[in-house]
mmCIF file of N, CA and C in Angstrom:
data_model
loop_
_atom_site.group_PDB
_atom_site.id
_atom_site.type_symbol
_atom_site.label_atom_id
_atom_site.label_comp_id
_atom_site.label_asym_id
_atom_site.label_seq_id
_atom_site.Cartn_x
_atom_site.Cartn_y
_atom_site.Cartn_z
ATOM 1 N N UNK A 1 10.670 33.691 12.379
ATOM 2 C CA UNK A 1 9.965 32.569 12.954
ATOM 3 C C UNK A 1 8.565 32.432 12.327
ATOM 4 N N UNK A 2 7.892 33.543 12.077
ATOM 5 C CA UNK A 2 6.547 33.456 11.504
ATOM 6 C C UNK A 2 6.594 32.896 10.083
ATOM 7 N N UNK A 3 7.636 33.228 9.320
ATOM 8 C CA UNK A 3 7.789 32.689 7.971
ATOM 9 C C UNK A 3 7.968 31.165 8.033
ATOM 10 N N UNK A 4 8.812 30.700 8.931
ATOM 11 C CA UNK A 4 9.072 29.258 9.053
ATOM 12 C C UNK A 4 7.844 28.538 9.601
ATOM 13 N N UNK A 5 7.087 29.177 10.458
ATOM 14 C CA UNK A 5 5.840 28.574 10.956
ATOM 15 C C UNK A 5 4.883 28.291 9.804
ATOM 16 N N UNK A 6 4.811 29.219 8.844
ATOM 17 C CA UNK A 6 3.968 28.977 7.672
ATOM 18 C C UNK A 6 4.506 27.813 6.848
ATOM 19 N N UNK A 7 5.835 27.711 6.730
ATOM 20 C CA UNK A 7 6.436 26.626 5.949
ATOM 21 C C UNK A 7 6.189 25.246 6.582
ATOM 22 N N UNK A 8 6.105 25.213 7.908
ATOM 23 C CA UNK A 8 5.940 23.932 8.609
ATOM 24 C C UNK A 8 4.484 23.627 8.936
ATOM 25 N N UNK A 9 3.594 24.411 8.431
ATOM 26 C CA UNK A 9 2.172 24.153 8.664
ATOM 27 C C UNK A 9 1.743 24.422 10.090
ATOM 28 N N UNK A 10 2.430 25.320 10.778
ATOM 29 C CA UNK A 10 2.052 25.696 12.135
ATOM 30 C C UNK A 10 2.690 24.841 13.216
ATOM 31 N N UNK A 11 3.564 23.939 12.859
ATOM 32 C CA UNK A 11 4.236 23.086 13.848
ATOM 33 C C UNK A 11 5.350 23.892 14.509
ATOM 34 N N UNK A 12 5.067 24.421 15.701
ATOM 35 C CA UNK A 12 5.989 25.338 16.364
ATOM 36 C C UNK A 12 7.324 24.677 16.700
ATOM 37 N N UNK A 13 7.297 23.468 17.212
ATOM 38 C CA UNK A 13 8.537 22.794 17.589
ATOM 39 C C UNK A 13 9.423 22.556 16.353
ATOM 40 N N UNK A 14 8.803 22.103 15.282
ATOM 41 C CA UNK A 14 9.553 21.893 14.046
ATOM 42 C C UNK A 14 10.084 23.217 13.516
ATOM 43 N N UNK A 15 9.285 24.258 13.603
ATOM 44 C CA UNK A 15 9.705 25.586 13.139
ATOM 45 C C UNK A 15 10.898 26.085 13.957
ATOM 46 N N UNK A 16 10.866 25.857 15.254
ATOM 47 C CA UNK A 16 11.994 26.270 16.094
ATOM 48 C C UNK A 16 13.271 25.529 15.703
ATOM 49 N N UNK A 17 13.136 24.250 15.380
ATOM 50 C CA UNK A 17 14.297 23.471 14.936
ATOM 51 C C UNK A 17 14.857 24.029 13.629
ATOM 52 N N UNK A 18 13.973 24.408 12.717
ATOM 53 C CA UNK A 18 14.397 24.961 11.425
ATOM 54 C C UNK A 18 15.114 26.292 11.636
ATOM 55 N N UNK A 19 14.547 27.148 12.492
ATOM 56 C CA UNK A 19 15.164 28.449 12.766
ATOM 57 C C UNK A 19 16.533 28.253 13.405
ATOM 58 N N UNK A 20 16.625 27.314 14.316
ATOM 59 C CA UNK A 20 17.911 27.056 14.959
ATOM 60 C C UNK A 20 18.950 26.584 13.931
ATOM 61 N N UNK A 21 18.558 25.650 13.058
ATOM 62 C CA UNK A 21 19.470 25.167 12.026
ATOM 63 C C UNK A 21 19.858 26.304 11.083
ATOM 64 N N UNK A 22 18.930 27.194 10.772
ATOM 65 C CA UNK A 22 19.227 28.345 9.912
ATOM 66 C C UNK A 22 20.266 29.250 10.569
ATOM 67 N N UNK A 23 20.121 29.485 11.844
ATOM 68 C CA UNK A 23 21.068 30.335 12.567
ATOM 69 C C UNK A 23 22.443 29.673 12.675
ATOM 70 N N UNK A 24 22.468 28.385 12.846
ATOM 71 C CA UNK A 24 23.746 27.670 12.890
ATOM 72 C C UNK A 24 24.461 27.809 11.551
ATOM 73 N N UNK A 25 23.711 27.663 10.459
ATOM 74 C CA UNK A 25 24.322 27.819 9.133
ATOM 75 C C UNK A 25 24.795 29.250 8.910
ATOM 76 N N UNK A 26 24.043 30.223 9.391
ATOM 77 C CA UNK A 26 24.459 31.626 9.265
ATOM 78 C C UNK A 26 25.751 31.856 10.044
ATOM 79 N N UNK A 27 25.846 31.280 11.221
ATOM 80 C CA UNK A 27 27.040 31.416 12.047
ATOM 81 C C UNK A 27 28.258 30.797 11.346
ATOM 82 N N UNK A 28 28.051 29.608 10.747
ATOM 83 C CA UNK A 28 29.154 28.932 10.051
ATOM 84 C C UNK A 28 29.598 29.700 8.809
ATOM 85 N N UNK A 29 28.650 30.358 8.147
ATOM 86 C CA UNK A 29 28.938 31.072 6.893
ATOM 87 C C UNK A 29 29.145 32.569 7.121
ATOM 88 N N UNK A 30 29.329 32.982 8.369
ATOM 89 C CA UNK A 30 29.413 34.417 8.695
ATOM 90 C C UNK A 30 30.492 35.132 7.895
ATOM 91 N N UNK A 31 31.613 34.494 7.659
ATOM 92 C CA UNK A 31 32.693 35.154 6.934
ATOM 93 C C UNK A 31 32.384 35.294 5.443
ATOM 94 N N UNK A 32 31.408 34.553 4.930
ATOM 95 C CA UNK A 32 31.077 34.611 3.512
ATOM 96 C C UNK A 32 29.821 35.443 3.227
ATOM 97 N N UNK A 33 29.136 35.879 4.260
ATOM 98 C CA UNK A 33 27.915 36.663 4.066
ATOM 99 C C UNK A 33 28.257 38.093 3.630
ATOM 100 N N UNK A 34 27.388 38.651 2.791
ATOM 101 C CA UNK A 34 27.566 40.021 2.313
ATOM 102 C C UNK A 34 26.901 40.956 3.311
ATOM 103 N N UNK A 35 27.718 41.555 4.158
ATOM 104 C CA UNK A 35 27.187 42.427 5.210
ATOM 105 C C UNK A 35 26.877 43.836 4.708
ATOM 106 N N UNK A 36 27.177 44.097 3.437
ATOM 107 C CA UNK A 36 26.852 45.415 2.867
ATOM 108 C C UNK A 36 25.365 45.535 2.551
ATOM 109 N N UNK A 37 24.680 44.382 2.521
ATOM 110 C CA UNK A 37 23.234 44.379 2.256
ATOM 111 C C UNK A 37 22.522 44.984 3.461
ATOM 112 N N UNK A 38 21.369 45.652 3.218
ATOM 113 C CA UNK A 38 20.657 46.266 4.338
ATOM 114 C C UNK A 38 20.078 45.233 5.306
ATOM 115 N N UNK A 39 19.826 43.998 4.812
ATOM 116 C CA UNK A 39 19.242 42.978 5.684
ATOM 117 C C UNK A 39 19.700 41.590 5.232
ATOM 118 N N UNK A 40 19.860 40.721 6.186
ATOM 119 C CA UNK A 40 20.190 39.320 5.888
ATOM 120 C C UNK A 40 18.929 38.464 5.771
ATOM 121 N N UNK A 41 17.786 39.091 5.910
ATOM 122 C CA UNK A 41 16.523 38.347 5.905
ATOM 123 C C UNK A 41 16.314 37.538 4.627
ATOM 124 N N UNK A 42 16.575 38.061 3.431
ATOM 125 C CA UNK A 42 16.381 37.241 2.232
ATOM 126 C C UNK A 42 17.256 35.974 2.252
ATOM 127 N N UNK A 43 18.497 36.121 2.703
ATOM 128 C CA UNK A 43 19.387 34.950 2.774
ATOM 129 C C UNK A 43 18.876 33.950 3.806
ATOM 130 N N UNK A 44 18.471 34.436 4.980
ATOM 131 C CA UNK A 44 17.979 33.558 6.050
ATOM 132 C C UNK A 44 16.706 32.826 5.630
ATOM 133 N N UNK A 45 15.786 33.535 4.964
ATOM 134 C CA UNK A 45 14.546 32.870 4.534
ATOM 135 C C UNK A 45 14.824 31.840 3.450
ATOM 136 N N UNK A 46 15.783 32.120 2.578
ATOM 137 C CA UNK A 46 16.131 31.153 1.531
ATOM 138 C C UNK A 46 16.735 29.887 2.153
ATOM 139 N N UNK A 47 17.597 30.068 3.153
ATOM 140 C CA UNK A 47 18.207 28.922 3.831
ATOM 141 C C UNK A 47 17.127 28.115 4.555
ATOM 142 N N UNK A 48 16.244 28.783 5.262
ATOM 143 C CA UNK A 48 15.179 28.089 5.995
ATOM 144 C C UNK A 48 14.279 27.316 5.025
ATOM 145 N N UNK A 49 13.943 27.978 3.916
ATOM 146 C CA UNK A 49 13.099 27.318 2.912
ATOM 147 C C UNK A 49 13.784 26.073 2.359
ATOM 148 N N UNK A 50 15.102 26.162 2.088
ATOM 149 C CA UNK A 50 15.838 24.997 1.580
ATOM 150 C C UNK A 50 15.890 23.872 2.614
ATOM 151 N N UNK A 51 16.028 24.211 3.874
ATOM 152 C CA UNK A 51 16.042 23.190 4.929
ATOM 153 C C UNK A 51 14.709 22.450 4.960
ATOM 154 N N UNK A 52 13.605 23.190 4.889
ATOM 155 C CA UNK A 52 12.271 22.566 4.895
ATOM 156 C C UNK A 52 12.100 21.677 3.671
ATOM 157 N N UNK A 53 12.509 22.140 2.516
ATOM 158 C CA UNK A 53 12.393 21.360 1.278
ATOM 159 C C UNK A 53 13.238 20.088 1.373
ATOM 160 N N UNK A 54 14.468 20.228 1.872
ATOM 161 C CA UNK A 54 15.346 19.062 2.010
ATOM 162 C C UNK A 54 14.752 18.019 2.957
ATOM 163 N N UNK A 55 14.178 18.469 4.068
ATOM 164 C CA UNK A 55 13.552 17.530 5.004
ATOM 165 C C UNK A 55 12.359 16.832 4.361
ATOM 166 N N UNK A 56 11.582 17.591 3.623
ATOM 167 C CA UNK A 56 10.417 17.016 2.943
ATOM 168 C C UNK A 56 10.866 15.947 1.939
ATOM 169 N N UNK A 57 11.883 16.238 1.154
ATOM 170 C CA UNK A 57 12.396 15.270 0.177
ATOM 171 C C UNK A 57 12.975 14.038 0.870
ATOM 172 N N UNK A 58 13.681 14.247 1.961
ATOM 173 C CA UNK A 58 14.278 13.129 2.695
ATOM 174 C C UNK A 58 13.189 12.194 3.247
ATOM 175 N N UNK A 59 12.113 12.755 3.747
ATOM 176 C CA UNK A 59 11.024 11.931 4.277
ATOM 177 C C UNK A 59 10.333 11.143 3.172
ATOM 178 N N UNK A 60 10.209 11.738 1.995
ATOM 179 C CA UNK A 60 9.583 11.032 0.873
ATOM 180 C C UNK A 60 10.480 9.930 0.338
ATOM 181 N N UNK A 61 11.800 10.092 0.452
ATOM 182 C CA UNK A 61 12.737 9.109 -0.086
ATOM 183 C C UNK A 61 12.827 7.862 0.788
ATOM 184 N N UNK A 62 12.517 7.981 2.058
ATOM 185 C CA UNK A 62 12.592 6.843 2.970
ATOM 186 C C UNK A 62 11.198 6.277 3.203
ATOM 187 N N UNK A 63 11.126 5.001 3.589
ATOM 188 C CA UNK A 63 9.825 4.451 3.965
ATOM 189 C C UNK A 63 9.310 5.148 5.228
ATOM 190 N N UNK A 64 8.033 5.112 5.399
ATOM 191 C CA UNK A 64 7.426 5.763 6.559
ATOM 192 C C UNK A 64 7.938 5.128 7.843
ATOM 193 N N UNK A 65 8.206 5.980 8.831
ATOM 194 C CA UNK A 65 8.680 5.480 10.119
ATOM 195 C C UNK A 65 7.501 4.932 10.904
ATOM 196 N N UNK A 66 7.777 3.926 11.698
ATOM 197 C CA UNK A 66 6.738 3.342 12.532
ATOM 198 C C UNK A 66 6.995 3.714 13.973
ATOM 199 N N UNK A 67 5.963 3.604 14.779
ATOM 200 C CA UNK A 67 6.106 3.879 16.197
ATOM 201 C C UNK A 67 6.932 2.810 16.887
ATOM 202 N N UNK A 68 7.407 3.109 18.075
ATOM 203 C CA UNK A 68 8.250 2.165 18.807
ATOM 204 C C UNK A 68 7.506 0.886 19.161
ATOM 205 N N UNK A 69 6.215 0.979 19.455
ATOM 206 C CA UNK A 69 5.448 -0.188 19.881
ATOM 207 C C UNK A 69 5.275 -1.225 18.783
ATOM 208 N N UNK A 70 5.210 -0.772 17.533
ATOM 209 C CA UNK A 70 4.954 -1.718 16.455
ATOM 210 C C UNK A 70 6.171 -2.559 16.121
ATOM 211 N N UNK A 71 7.365 -2.089 16.445
ATOM 212 C CA UNK A 71 8.565 -2.861 16.145
ATOM 213 C C UNK A 71 8.587 -4.143 16.966
ATOM 214 N N UNK A 72 8.212 -4.057 18.225
ATOM 215 C CA UNK A 72 8.225 -5.236 19.094
ATOM 216 C C UNK A 72 7.184 -6.259 18.651
ATOM 217 N N UNK A 73 6.106 -5.798 18.029
ATOM 218 C CA UNK A 73 5.038 -6.700 17.627
ATOM 219 C C UNK A 73 5.242 -7.285 16.237
ATOM 220 N N UNK A 74 6.260 -6.839 15.531
ATOM 221 C CA UNK A 74 6.499 -7.306 14.174
ATOM 222 C C UNK A 74 7.127 -8.690 14.209
ATOM 223 N N UNK A 75 6.503 -9.673 13.543
ATOM 224 C CA UNK A 75 7.101 -11.011 13.552
ATOM 225 C C UNK A 75 8.392 -11.028 12.740
ATOM 226 N N UNK A 76 9.359 -11.771 13.230
ATOM 227 C CA UNK A 76 10.659 -11.859 12.592
ATOM 228 C C UNK A 76 10.969 -13.329 12.361
ATOM 229 N N UNK A 77 11.481 -13.629 11.166
ATOM 230 C CA UNK A 77 11.895 -14.993 10.902
ATOM 231 C C UNK A 77 13.081 -15.313 11.788
ATOM 232 N N UNK A 78 12.935 -16.359 12.582
ATOM 233 C CA UNK A 78 13.987 -16.726 13.524
ATOM 234 C C UNK A 78 14.426 -18.145 13.218
ATOM 235 N N UNK A 79 15.647 -18.290 12.745
ATOM 236 C CA UNK A 79 16.185 -19.598 12.398
ATOM 237 C C UNK A 79 17.009 -20.189 13.526
ATOM 238 N N UNK A 80 16.866 -19.662 14.727
ATOM 239 C CA UNK A 80 17.669 -20.131 15.846
ATOM 240 C C UNK A 80 17.409 -21.599 16.131
ATOM 241 N N UNK A 81 16.154 -22.004 16.140
ATOM 242 C CA UNK A 81 15.830 -23.396 16.438
ATOM 243 C C UNK A 81 16.424 -24.329 15.384
ATOM 244 N N UNK A 82 16.346 -23.939 14.127
ATOM 245 C CA UNK A 82 16.911 -24.760 13.063
ATOM 246 C C UNK A 82 18.427 -24.827 13.179
ATOM 247 N N UNK A 83 19.055 -23.715 13.553
ATOM 248 C CA UNK A 83 20.510 -23.704 13.712
ATOM 249 C C UNK A 83 20.936 -24.586 14.871
ATOM 250 N N UNK A 84 20.198 -24.523 15.972
ATOM 251 C CA UNK A 84 20.502 -25.374 17.123
ATOM 252 C C UNK A 84 20.349 -26.841 16.750
ATOM 253 N N UNK A 85 19.296 -27.160 15.999
ATOM 254 C CA UNK A 85 19.079 -28.542 15.579
ATOM 255 C C UNK A 85 20.204 -29.013 14.651
ATOM 256 N N UNK A 86 20.634 -28.162 13.734
ATOM 257 C CA UNK A 86 21.740 -28.542 12.840
ATOM 258 C C UNK A 86 23.011 -28.835 13.612
ATOM 259 N N UNK A 87 23.326 -27.987 14.585
ATOM 260 C CA UNK A 87 24.532 -28.191 15.400
ATOM 261 C C UNK A 87 24.404 -29.469 16.211
ATOM 262 N N UNK A 88 23.215 -29.704 16.776
ATOM 263 C CA UNK A 88 23.004 -30.913 17.579
ATOM 264 C C UNK A 88 23.108 -32.167 16.719
ATOM 265 N N UNK A 89 22.553 -32.131 15.516
ATOM 266 C CA UNK A 89 22.624 -33.301 14.621
ATOM 267 C C UNK A 89 24.072 -33.546 14.201
ATOM 268 N N UNK A 90 24.794 -32.474 13.886
ATOM 269 C CA UNK A 90 26.203 -32.631 13.503
ATOM 270 C C UNK A 90 27.008 -33.223 14.648
ATOM 271 N N UNK A 91 26.741 -32.751 15.859
ATOM 272 C CA UNK A 91 27.440 -33.300 17.020
ATOM 273 C C UNK A 91 27.037 -34.747 17.276
ATOM 274 N N UNK A 92 25.753 -35.058 17.098
ATOM 275 C CA UNK A 92 25.278 -36.430 17.284
ATOM 276 C C UNK A 92 25.871 -37.353 16.229
ATOM 277 N N UNK A 93 26.062 -36.834 15.018
ATOM 278 C CA UNK A 93 26.675 -37.648 13.961
ATOM 279 C C UNK A 93 28.100 -38.052 14.347
ATOM 280 N N UNK A 94 28.780 -37.200 15.090
ATOM 281 C CA UNK A 94 30.139 -37.538 15.532
ATOM 282 C C UNK A 94 30.134 -38.672 16.550
ATOM 283 N N UNK A 95 28.994 -38.884 17.192
ATOM 284 C CA UNK A 95 28.873 -39.960 18.178
ATOM 285 C C UNK A 95 28.711 -41.329 17.516
ATOM 286 N N UNK A 96 28.347 -41.342 16.246
ATOM 287 C CA UNK A 96 28.134 -42.599 15.526
ATOM 288 C C UNK A 96 29.468 -43.225 15.121
ATOM 289 N N UNK A 97 29.418 -44.513 14.857
ATOM 290 C CA UNK A 97 30.605 -45.179 14.331
ATOM 291 C C UNK A 97 30.842 -44.699 12.900
ATOM 292 N N UNK A 98 32.041 -44.918 12.406
ATOM 293 C CA UNK A 98 32.355 -44.440 11.059
ATOM 294 C C UNK A 98 31.497 -45.144 10.004
ATOM 295 N N UNK A 99 31.184 -46.432 10.200
ATOM 296 C CA UNK A 99 30.353 -47.141 9.217
ATOM 297 C C UNK A 99 28.929 -46.588 9.210
ATOM 298 N N UNK A 100 28.428 -46.204 10.372
ATOM 299 C CA UNK A 100 27.086 -45.605 10.441
ATOM 300 C C UNK A 100 27.083 -44.212 9.809
ATOM 301 N N UNK A 101 28.140 -43.428 10.074
ATOM 302 C CA UNK A 101 28.245 -42.105 9.448
ATOM 303 C C UNK A 101 28.324 -42.232 7.935
ATOM 304 N N UNK A 102 29.098 -43.203 7.445
ATOM 305 C CA UNK A 102 29.242 -43.392 5.998
ATOM 306 C C UNK A 102 27.908 -43.726 5.341
ATOM 307 N N UNK A 103 27.146 -44.639 5.938
ATOM 308 C CA UNK A 103 25.889 -45.058 5.311
ATOM 309 C C UNK A 103 24.870 -43.917 5.334
ATOM 310 N N UNK A 104 24.840 -43.128 6.431
ATOM 311 C CA UNK A 104 23.920 -41.985 6.476
ATOM 312 C C UNK A 104 24.354 -40.899 5.492
ATOM 313 N N UNK A 105 25.654 -40.725 5.357
ATOM 314 C CA UNK A 105 26.156 -39.761 4.378
ATOM 315 C C UNK A 105 25.720 -40.157 2.973
ATOM 316 N N UNK A 106 25.847 -41.421 2.637
ATOM 317 C CA UNK A 106 25.488 -41.885 1.290
ATOM 318 C C UNK A 106 23.980 -41.837 1.054
ATOM 319 N N UNK A 107 23.195 -42.292 2.029
ATOM 320 C CA UNK A 107 21.749 -42.383 1.805
ATOM 321 C C UNK A 107 21.021 -41.064 2.011
ATOM 322 N N UNK A 108 21.315 -40.364 3.076
ATOM 323 C CA UNK A 108 20.562 -39.148 3.395
ATOM 324 C C UNK A 108 21.206 -37.915 2.780
ATOM 325 N N UNK A 109 22.494 -37.710 3.046
ATOM 326 C CA UNK A 109 23.135 -36.487 2.569
ATOM 327 C C UNK A 109 23.409 -36.508 1.069
ATOM 328 N N UNK A 110 23.751 -37.667 0.526
ATOM 329 C CA UNK A 110 24.000 -37.770 -0.914
ATOM 330 C C UNK A 110 22.728 -38.127 -1.688
ATOM 331 N N UNK A 111 21.636 -38.363 -0.966
ATOM 332 C CA UNK A 111 20.327 -38.662 -1.559
ATOM 333 C C UNK A 111 20.381 -39.869 -2.508
ATOM 334 N N UNK A 112 20.965 -40.953 -2.006
ATOM 335 C CA UNK A 112 21.038 -42.184 -2.787
ATOM 336 C C UNK A 112 20.132 -43.242 -2.154
ATOM 337 N N UNK A 113 19.739 -44.203 -2.954
ATOM 338 C CA UNK A 113 18.973 -45.328 -2.425
ATOM 339 C C UNK A 113 19.928 -46.229 -1.660
ATOM 340 N N UNK A 114 19.356 -47.137 -0.883
ATOM 341 C CA UNK A 114 20.181 -48.079 -0.125
ATOM 342 C C UNK A 114 21.007 -48.932 -1.089
ATOM 343 N N UNK A 115 20.415 -49.332 -2.213
ATOM 344 C CA UNK A 115 21.152 -50.130 -3.199
ATOM 345 C C UNK A 115 22.347 -49.353 -3.757
ATOM 346 N N UNK A 116 22.142 -48.081 -4.080
ATOM 347 C CA UNK A 116 23.226 -47.251 -4.603
ATOM 348 C C UNK A 116 24.309 -47.036 -3.544
ATOM 349 N N UNK A 117 23.885 -46.811 -2.295
ATOM 350 C CA UNK A 117 24.847 -46.619 -1.212
ATOM 351 C C UNK A 117 25.657 -47.890 -0.978
ATOM 352 N N UNK A 118 24.999 -49.044 -1.025
ATOM 353 C CA UNK A 118 25.699 -50.315 -0.837
ATOM 354 C C UNK A 118 26.744 -50.503 -1.929
ATOM 355 N N UNK A 119 26.392 -50.183 -3.152
ATOM 356 C CA UNK A 119 27.338 -50.314 -4.263
ATOM 357 C C UNK A 119 28.499 -49.332 -4.102
ATOM 358 N N UNK A 120 28.211 -48.110 -3.670
ATOM 359 C CA UNK A 120 29.259 -47.101 -3.502
ATOM 360 C C UNK A 120 30.225 -47.484 -2.386
ATOM 361 N N UNK A 121 29.693 -48.109 -1.336
ATOM 362 C CA UNK A 121 30.541 -48.492 -0.201
ATOM 363 C C UNK A 121 31.127 -49.895 -0.346
ATOM 364 N N UNK A 122 30.617 -50.628 -1.326
ATOM 365 C CA UNK A 122 31.120 -51.984 -1.543
ATOM 366 C C UNK A 122 30.694 -52.960 -0.463
ATOM 367 N N UNK A 123 29.459 -52.804 0.014
ATOM 368 C CA UNK A 123 28.925 -53.715 1.036
ATOM 369 C C UNK A 123 27.625 -54.316 0.523
ATOM 370 N N UNK A 124 27.203 -55.453 1.101
ATOM 371 C CA UNK A 124 25.927 -56.049 0.690
ATOM 372 C C UNK A 124 24.747 -55.129 1.017
ATOM 373 N N UNK A 125 23.669 -55.234 0.247
ATOM 374 C CA UNK A 125 22.471 -54.408 0.439
ATOM 375 C C UNK A 125 21.871 -54.637 1.825
ATOM 376 N N UNK A 126 21.814 -55.882 2.284
ATOM 377 C CA UNK A 126 21.268 -56.187 3.610
ATOM 378 C C UNK A 126 22.057 -55.491 4.715
ATOM 379 N N UNK A 127 23.367 -55.475 4.575
ATOM 380 C CA UNK A 127 24.220 -54.795 5.560
ATOM 381 C C UNK A 127 23.954 -53.293 5.532
ATOM 382 N N UNK A 128 23.795 -52.745 4.344
ATOM 383 C CA UNK A 128 23.509 -51.316 4.215
ATOM 384 C C UNK A 128 22.183 -50.975 4.880
ATOM 385 N N UNK A 129 21.159 -51.810 4.679
ATOM 386 C CA UNK A 129 19.849 -51.567 5.292
ATOM 387 C C UNK A 129 19.934 -51.598 6.811
ATOM 388 N N UNK A 130 20.637 -52.601 7.350
ATOM 389 C CA UNK A 130 20.729 -52.689 8.811
ATOM 390 C C UNK A 130 21.540 -51.526 9.382
ATOM 391 N N UNK A 131 22.578 -51.079 8.667
ATOM 392 C CA UNK A 131 23.374 -49.941 9.152
ATOM 393 C C UNK A 131 22.543 -48.659 9.164
ATOM 394 N N UNK A 132 21.722 -48.488 8.137
ATOM 395 C CA UNK A 132 20.846 -47.312 8.118
ATOM 396 C C UNK A 132 19.892 -47.364 9.308
ATOM 397 N N UNK A 133 19.294 -48.495 9.541
ATOM 398 C CA UNK A 133 18.338 -48.657 10.638
ATOM 399 C C UNK A 133 19.002 -48.334 11.973
ATOM 400 N N UNK A 134 20.144 -48.973 12.258
ATOM 401 C CA UNK A 134 20.796 -48.785 13.548
ATOM 402 C C UNK A 134 21.419 -47.391 13.679
ATOM 403 N N UNK A 135 21.879 -46.835 12.589
ATOM 404 C CA UNK A 135 22.436 -45.482 12.647
ATOM 405 C C UNK A 135 21.343 -44.465 12.989
ATOM 406 N N UNK A 136 20.188 -44.585 12.347
ATOM 407 C CA UNK A 136 19.076 -43.671 12.638
ATOM 408 C C UNK A 136 18.563 -43.860 14.058
ATOM 409 N N UNK A 137 18.527 -45.089 14.494
ATOM 410 C CA UNK A 137 18.074 -45.395 15.859
ATOM 411 C C UNK A 137 19.030 -44.773 16.875
ATOM 412 N N UNK A 138 20.327 -44.931 16.661
ATOM 413 C CA UNK A 138 21.316 -44.347 17.562
ATOM 414 C C UNK A 138 21.244 -42.824 17.532
ATOM 415 N N UNK A 139 21.079 -42.272 16.365
ATOM 416 C CA UNK A 139 20.961 -40.818 16.209
ATOM 417 C C UNK A 139 19.751 -40.301 16.984
ATOM 418 N N UNK A 140 18.652 -41.018 16.898
ATOM 419 C CA UNK A 140 17.440 -40.619 17.609
ATOM 420 C C UNK A 140 17.663 -40.666 19.123
ATOM 421 N N UNK A 141 18.344 -41.691 19.613
ATOM 422 C CA UNK A 141 18.614 -41.808 21.049
ATOM 423 C C UNK A 141 19.494 -40.655 21.520
ATOM 424 N N UNK A 142 20.537 -40.339 20.762
ATOM 425 C CA UNK A 142 21.446 -39.259 21.141
ATOM 426 C C UNK A 142 20.705 -37.930 21.167
ATOM 427 N N UNK A 143 19.890 -37.675 20.167
ATOM 428 C CA UNK A 143 19.141 -36.399 20.133
ATOM 429 C C UNK A 143 18.100 -36.330 21.239
ATOM 430 N N UNK A 144 17.477 -37.433 21.553
ATOM 431 C CA UNK A 144 16.486 -37.459 22.635
ATOM 432 C C UNK A 144 17.156 -37.191 23.964
ATOM 433 N N UNK A 145 18.346 -37.742 24.165
ATOM 434 C CA UNK A 145 19.095 -37.501 25.402
ATOM 435 C C UNK A 145 19.409 -36.016 25.570
ATOM 436 N N UNK A 146 19.567 -35.315 24.470
ATOM 437 C CA UNK A 146 19.890 -33.885 24.517
ATOM 438 C C UNK A 146 18.637 -33.020 24.539
ATOM 439 N N UNK A 147 17.500 -33.644 24.607
ATOM 440 C CA UNK A 147 16.250 -32.903 24.690
ATOM 441 C C UNK A 147 15.695 -32.441 23.368
ATOM 442 N N UNK A 148 16.197 -33.015 22.280
ATOM 443 C CA UNK A 148 15.717 -32.651 20.948
ATOM 444 C C UNK A 148 15.040 -33.851 20.320
ATOM 445 N N UNK A 149 13.862 -33.637 19.802
ATOM 446 C CA UNK A 149 13.145 -34.720 19.115
ATOM 447 C C UNK A 149 13.335 -34.525 17.627
ATOM 448 N N UNK A 150 13.923 -35.472 16.924
ATOM 449 C CA UNK A 150 14.113 -35.317 15.466
ATOM 450 C C UNK A 150 12.815 -35.392 14.718
#
């Protein structure tokens, strides 16, 4: 125990853990130990020393641990609100007529101008403009009813 206390810098609790682990390993390896030796102390000290070295290397390989209190205070990117809004918009889009969904798909989702959308859908530009206006207006009403402001 005094040898392990020196290895752990005087940390008694840590030293006790090391001694316990050393004894567990000795128990597991009992059938392989050379009992003809006058003492098992050299083997036990070597095992304890290796345990301390392994723990030291393991701590250096990982990032430093933080206290429990700091985890709760760490800001986390939370996309829940954006996910809820996406689901609500998708559901609100289903409430629109097919012509309104088509014009919003062409102008907003396909990133086309009203003129390009009108040509793609084969409708007059004025009709495309009014459909965009009324589709967005209806979408806004549906989202407002659900408590979401677009």
